[in-house]
Every structure is written in C-alpha cells, then in structure tokens.
mmCIF file with all atom_site columns, C-alpha atoms in Angstrom:
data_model
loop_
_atom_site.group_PDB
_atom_site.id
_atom_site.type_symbol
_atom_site.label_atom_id
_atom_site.label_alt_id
_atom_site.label_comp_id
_atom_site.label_asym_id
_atom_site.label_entity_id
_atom_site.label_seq_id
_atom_site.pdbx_PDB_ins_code
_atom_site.Cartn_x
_atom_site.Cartn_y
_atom_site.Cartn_z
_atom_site.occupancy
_atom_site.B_iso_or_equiv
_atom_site.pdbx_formal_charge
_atom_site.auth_seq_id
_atom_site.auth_comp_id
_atom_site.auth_asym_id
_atom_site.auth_atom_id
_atom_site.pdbx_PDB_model_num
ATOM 1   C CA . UNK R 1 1   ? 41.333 -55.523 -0.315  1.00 0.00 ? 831 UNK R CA 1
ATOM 2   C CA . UNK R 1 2   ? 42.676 -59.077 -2.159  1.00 0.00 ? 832 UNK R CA 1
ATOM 3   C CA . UNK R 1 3   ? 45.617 -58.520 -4.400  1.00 0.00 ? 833 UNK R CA 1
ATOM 4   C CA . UNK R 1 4   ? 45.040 -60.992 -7.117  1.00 0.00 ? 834 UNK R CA 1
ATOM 5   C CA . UNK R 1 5   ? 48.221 -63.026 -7.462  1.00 0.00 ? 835 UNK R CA 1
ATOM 6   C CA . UNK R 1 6   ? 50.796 -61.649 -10.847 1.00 0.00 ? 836 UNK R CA 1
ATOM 7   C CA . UNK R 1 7   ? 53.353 -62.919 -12.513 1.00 0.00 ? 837 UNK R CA 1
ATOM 8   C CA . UNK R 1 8   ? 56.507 -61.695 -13.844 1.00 0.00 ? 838 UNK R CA 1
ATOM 9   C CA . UNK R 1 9   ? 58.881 -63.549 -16.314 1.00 0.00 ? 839 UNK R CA 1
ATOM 10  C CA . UNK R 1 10  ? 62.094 -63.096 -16.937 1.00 0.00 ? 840 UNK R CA 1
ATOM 11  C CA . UNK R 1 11  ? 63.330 -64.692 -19.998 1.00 0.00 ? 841 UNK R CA 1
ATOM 12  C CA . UNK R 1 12  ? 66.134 -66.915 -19.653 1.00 0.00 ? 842 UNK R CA 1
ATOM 13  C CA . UNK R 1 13  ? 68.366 -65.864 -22.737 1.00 0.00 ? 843 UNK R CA 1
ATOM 14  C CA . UNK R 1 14  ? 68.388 -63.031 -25.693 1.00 0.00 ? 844 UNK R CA 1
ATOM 15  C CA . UNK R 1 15  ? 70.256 -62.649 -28.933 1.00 0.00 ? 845 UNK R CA 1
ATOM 16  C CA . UNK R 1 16  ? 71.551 -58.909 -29.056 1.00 0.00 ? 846 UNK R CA 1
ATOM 17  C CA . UNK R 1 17  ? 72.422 -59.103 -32.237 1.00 0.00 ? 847 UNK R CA 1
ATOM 18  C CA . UNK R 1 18  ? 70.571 -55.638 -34.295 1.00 0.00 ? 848 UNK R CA 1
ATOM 19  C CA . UNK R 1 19  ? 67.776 -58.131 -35.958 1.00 0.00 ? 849 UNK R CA 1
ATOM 20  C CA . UNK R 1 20  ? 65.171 -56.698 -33.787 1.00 0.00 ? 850 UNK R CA 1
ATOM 21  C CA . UNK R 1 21  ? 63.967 -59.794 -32.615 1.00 0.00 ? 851 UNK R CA 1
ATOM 22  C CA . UNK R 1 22  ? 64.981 -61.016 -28.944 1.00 0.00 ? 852 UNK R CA 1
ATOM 23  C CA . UNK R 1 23  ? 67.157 -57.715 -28.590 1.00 0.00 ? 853 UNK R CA 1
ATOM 24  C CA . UNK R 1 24  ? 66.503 -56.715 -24.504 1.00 0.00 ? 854 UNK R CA 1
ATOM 25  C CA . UNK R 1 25  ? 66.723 -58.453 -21.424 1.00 0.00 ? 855 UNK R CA 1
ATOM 26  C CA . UNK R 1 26  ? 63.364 -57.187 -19.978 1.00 0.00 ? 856 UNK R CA 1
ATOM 27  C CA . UNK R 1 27  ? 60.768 -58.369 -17.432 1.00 0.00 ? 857 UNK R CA 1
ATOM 28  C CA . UNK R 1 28  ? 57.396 -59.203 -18.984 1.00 0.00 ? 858 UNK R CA 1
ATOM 29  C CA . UNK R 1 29  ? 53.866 -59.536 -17.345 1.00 0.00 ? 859 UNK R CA 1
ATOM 30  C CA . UNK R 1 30  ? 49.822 -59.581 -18.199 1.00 0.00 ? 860 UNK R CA 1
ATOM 31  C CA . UNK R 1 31  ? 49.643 -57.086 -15.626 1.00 0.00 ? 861 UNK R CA 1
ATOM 32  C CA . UNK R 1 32  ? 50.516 -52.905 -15.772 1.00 0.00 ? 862 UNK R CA 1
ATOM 33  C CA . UNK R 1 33  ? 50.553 -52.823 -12.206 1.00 0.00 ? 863 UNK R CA 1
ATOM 34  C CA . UNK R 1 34  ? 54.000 -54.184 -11.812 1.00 0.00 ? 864 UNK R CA 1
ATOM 35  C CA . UNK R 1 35  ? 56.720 -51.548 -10.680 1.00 0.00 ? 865 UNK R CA 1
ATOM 36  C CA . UNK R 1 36  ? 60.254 -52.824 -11.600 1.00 0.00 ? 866 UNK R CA 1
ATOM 37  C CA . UNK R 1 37  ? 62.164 -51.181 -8.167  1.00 0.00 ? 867 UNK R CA 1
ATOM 38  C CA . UNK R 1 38  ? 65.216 -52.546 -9.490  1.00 0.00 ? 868 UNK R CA 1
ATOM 39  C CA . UNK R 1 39  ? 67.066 -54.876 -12.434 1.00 0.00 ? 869 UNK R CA 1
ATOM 40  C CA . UNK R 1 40  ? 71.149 -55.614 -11.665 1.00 0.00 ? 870 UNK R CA 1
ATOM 41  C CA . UNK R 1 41  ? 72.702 -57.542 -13.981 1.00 0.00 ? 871 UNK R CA 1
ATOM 42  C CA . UNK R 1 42  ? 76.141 -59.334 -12.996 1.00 0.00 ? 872 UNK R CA 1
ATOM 43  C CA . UNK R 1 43  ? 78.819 -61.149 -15.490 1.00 0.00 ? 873 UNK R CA 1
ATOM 44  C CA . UNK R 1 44  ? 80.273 -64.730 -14.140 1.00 0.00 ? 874 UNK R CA 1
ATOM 45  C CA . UNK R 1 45  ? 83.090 -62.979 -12.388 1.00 0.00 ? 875 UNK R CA 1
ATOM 46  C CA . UNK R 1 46  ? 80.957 -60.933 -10.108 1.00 0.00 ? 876 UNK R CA 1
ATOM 47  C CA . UNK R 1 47  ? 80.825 -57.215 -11.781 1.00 0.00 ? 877 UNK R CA 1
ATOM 48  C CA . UNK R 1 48  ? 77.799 -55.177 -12.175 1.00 0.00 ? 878 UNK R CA 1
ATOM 49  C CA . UNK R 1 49  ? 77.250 -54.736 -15.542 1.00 0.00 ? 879 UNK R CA 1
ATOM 50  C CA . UNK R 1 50  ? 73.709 -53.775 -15.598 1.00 0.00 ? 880 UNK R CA 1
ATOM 51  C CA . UNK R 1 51  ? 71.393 -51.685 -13.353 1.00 0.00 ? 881 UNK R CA 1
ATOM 52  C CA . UNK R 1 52  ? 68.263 -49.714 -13.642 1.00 0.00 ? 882 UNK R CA 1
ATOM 53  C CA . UNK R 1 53  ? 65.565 -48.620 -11.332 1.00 0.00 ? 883 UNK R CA 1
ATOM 54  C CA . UNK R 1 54  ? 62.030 -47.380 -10.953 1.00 0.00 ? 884 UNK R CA 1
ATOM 55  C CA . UNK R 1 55  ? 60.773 -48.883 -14.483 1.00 0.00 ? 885 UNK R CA 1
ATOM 56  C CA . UNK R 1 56  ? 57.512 -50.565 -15.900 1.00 0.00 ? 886 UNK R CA 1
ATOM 57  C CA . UNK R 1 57  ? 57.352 -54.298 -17.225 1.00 0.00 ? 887 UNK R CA 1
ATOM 58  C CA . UNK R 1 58  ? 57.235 -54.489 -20.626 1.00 0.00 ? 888 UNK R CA 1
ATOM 59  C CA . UNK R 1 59  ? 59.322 -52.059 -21.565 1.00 0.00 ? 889 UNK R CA 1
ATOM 60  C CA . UNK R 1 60  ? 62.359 -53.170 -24.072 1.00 0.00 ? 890 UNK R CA 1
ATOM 61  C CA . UNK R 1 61  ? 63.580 -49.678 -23.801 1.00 0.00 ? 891 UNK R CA 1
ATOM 62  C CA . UNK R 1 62  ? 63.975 -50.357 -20.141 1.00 0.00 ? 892 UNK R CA 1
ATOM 63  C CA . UNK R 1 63  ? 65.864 -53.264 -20.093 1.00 0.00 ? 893 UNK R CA 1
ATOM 64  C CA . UNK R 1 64  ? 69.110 -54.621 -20.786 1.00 0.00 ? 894 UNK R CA 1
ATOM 65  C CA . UNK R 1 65  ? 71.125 -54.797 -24.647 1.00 0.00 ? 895 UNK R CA 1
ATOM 66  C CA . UNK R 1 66  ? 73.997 -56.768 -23.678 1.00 0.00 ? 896 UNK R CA 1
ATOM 67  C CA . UNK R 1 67  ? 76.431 -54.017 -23.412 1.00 0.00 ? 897 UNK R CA 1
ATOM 68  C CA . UNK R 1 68  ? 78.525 -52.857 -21.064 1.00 0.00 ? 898 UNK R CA 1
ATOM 69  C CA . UNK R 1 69  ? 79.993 -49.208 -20.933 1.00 0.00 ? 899 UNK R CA 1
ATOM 70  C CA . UNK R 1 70  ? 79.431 -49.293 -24.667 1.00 0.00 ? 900 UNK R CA 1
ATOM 71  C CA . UNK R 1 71  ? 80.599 -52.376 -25.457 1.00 0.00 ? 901 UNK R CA 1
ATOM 72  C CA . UNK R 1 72  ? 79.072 -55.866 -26.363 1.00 0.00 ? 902 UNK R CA 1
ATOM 73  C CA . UNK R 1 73  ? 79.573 -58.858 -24.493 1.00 0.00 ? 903 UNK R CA 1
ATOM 74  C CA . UNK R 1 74  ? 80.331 -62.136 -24.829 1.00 0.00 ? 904 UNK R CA 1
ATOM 75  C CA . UNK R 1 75  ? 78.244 -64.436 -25.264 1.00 0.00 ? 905 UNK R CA 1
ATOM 76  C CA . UNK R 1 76  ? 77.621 -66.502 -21.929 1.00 0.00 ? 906 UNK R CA 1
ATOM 77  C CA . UNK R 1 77  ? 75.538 -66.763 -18.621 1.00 0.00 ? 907 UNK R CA 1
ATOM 78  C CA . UNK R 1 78  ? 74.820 -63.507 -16.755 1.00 0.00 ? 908 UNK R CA 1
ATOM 79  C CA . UNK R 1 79  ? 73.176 -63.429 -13.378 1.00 0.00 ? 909 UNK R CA 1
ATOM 80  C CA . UNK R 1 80  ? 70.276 -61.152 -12.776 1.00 0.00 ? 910 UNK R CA 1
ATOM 81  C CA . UNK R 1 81  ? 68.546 -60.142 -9.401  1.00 0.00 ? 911 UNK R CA 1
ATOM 82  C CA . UNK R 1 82  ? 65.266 -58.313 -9.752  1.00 0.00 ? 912 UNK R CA 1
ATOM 83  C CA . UNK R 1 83  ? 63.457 -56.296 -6.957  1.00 0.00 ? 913 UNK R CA 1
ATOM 84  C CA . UNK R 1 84  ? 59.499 -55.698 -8.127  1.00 0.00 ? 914 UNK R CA 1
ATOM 85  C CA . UNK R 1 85  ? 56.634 -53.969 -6.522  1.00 0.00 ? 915 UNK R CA 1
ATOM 86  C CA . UNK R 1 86  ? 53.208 -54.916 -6.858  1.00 0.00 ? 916 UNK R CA 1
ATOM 87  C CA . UNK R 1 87  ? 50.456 -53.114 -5.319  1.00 0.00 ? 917 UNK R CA 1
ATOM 88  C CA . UNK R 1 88  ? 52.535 -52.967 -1.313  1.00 0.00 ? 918 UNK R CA 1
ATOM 89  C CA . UNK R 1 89  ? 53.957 -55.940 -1.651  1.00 0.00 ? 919 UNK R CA 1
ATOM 90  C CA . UNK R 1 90  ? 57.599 -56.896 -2.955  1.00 0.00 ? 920 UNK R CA 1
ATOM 91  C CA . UNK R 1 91  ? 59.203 -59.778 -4.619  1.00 0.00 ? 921 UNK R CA 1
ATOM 92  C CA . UNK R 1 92  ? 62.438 -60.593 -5.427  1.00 0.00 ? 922 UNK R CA 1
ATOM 93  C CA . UNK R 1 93  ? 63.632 -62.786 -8.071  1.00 0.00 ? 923 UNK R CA 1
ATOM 94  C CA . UNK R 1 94  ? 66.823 -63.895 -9.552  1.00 0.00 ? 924 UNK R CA 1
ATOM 95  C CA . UNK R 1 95  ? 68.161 -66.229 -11.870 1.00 0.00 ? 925 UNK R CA 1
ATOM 96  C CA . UNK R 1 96  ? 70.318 -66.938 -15.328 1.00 0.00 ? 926 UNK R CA 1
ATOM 97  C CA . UNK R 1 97  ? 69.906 -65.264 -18.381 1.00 0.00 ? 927 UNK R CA 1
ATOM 98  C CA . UNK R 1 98  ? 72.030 -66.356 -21.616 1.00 0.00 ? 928 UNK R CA 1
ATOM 99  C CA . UNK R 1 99  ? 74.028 -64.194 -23.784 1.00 0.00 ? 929 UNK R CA 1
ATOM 100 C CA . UNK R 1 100 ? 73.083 -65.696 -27.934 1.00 0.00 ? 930 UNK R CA 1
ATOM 101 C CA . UNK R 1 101 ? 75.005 -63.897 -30.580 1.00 0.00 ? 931 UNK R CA 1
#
C-alpha cells in the first residue's frame, strides 16, 4: 500500500478580533484523511493555554480563539506542538503562532 505524502499547515499568526476573518488557530490540509491526535497551545512563560484532541483539519470550530479560561490574550508569540495521524503513520510538528489584535 503507498501512502501518498500530505501536508499540514499551520498558520503562523491570527487576528481574534470578532471580524470573522483570521479568527482560529487551526491546522489546514488538501487532504480529509488527516486526524489531528492532539493541538497544545503554550504562552511564552510555559502554561498550557490551549489543548484539544481527536479532531479533523479544517475545522475552525476545532481550533484555537485566543482565549484562555474565558479570557482574551495578549497579543504576542504562542508556542504550539501538534501530534497528527495520517493513515498509521504520525507526525509531529511545532512551531510559533502570533497573537494580531
């Protein structure tokens, strides 16, 4: 069986700001057959402000609105650490994402 190759990308910042546009932090791909195992989402200091599991690319609803325990952050970097399934295999990523308000 060959497992053609897929990509995921995570955007690097979003603007939480109620326009609609650029709202959530979420993983995007071409393909459906990405399984998002787990998104954390840490502030510069080292505390989890983000985490949800078992979730399909693509999905705004899924991801992240720049709040934490109801309230917004600042603006700023965030790290984020991504564990994703595709097909049997798994990847990790992880990287920067920017806070715009």
């Amino acid at each position: 069986k060959v497992i053609k190759e897929v990509d995921v990308f995570f955007p690097n910042s979003f603007s939480p700001n109620g326009d609609n546009i650029n709202d959530f932090f979420f993983p995007v791909s071409s393909s459906d057959l990405i399984k998002i195992n787990h998104l954390s989402i840490f502030d510069r200091w080292g505390a989890n402000v983000f985490n949800n599991r078992n979730f399909s690319v693509n999905d705004p609803n899924s991801g992240w609105d720049g709040r934490f325990k109801g309230q917004a952050l600042m603006p700023g970097v965030y790290i984020y650490t991504a564990e994703v399934g595709v097909a049997d295999q798994i990847k990790k990523y992880y990287g920067e994402i920017t806070i715009i308000r």
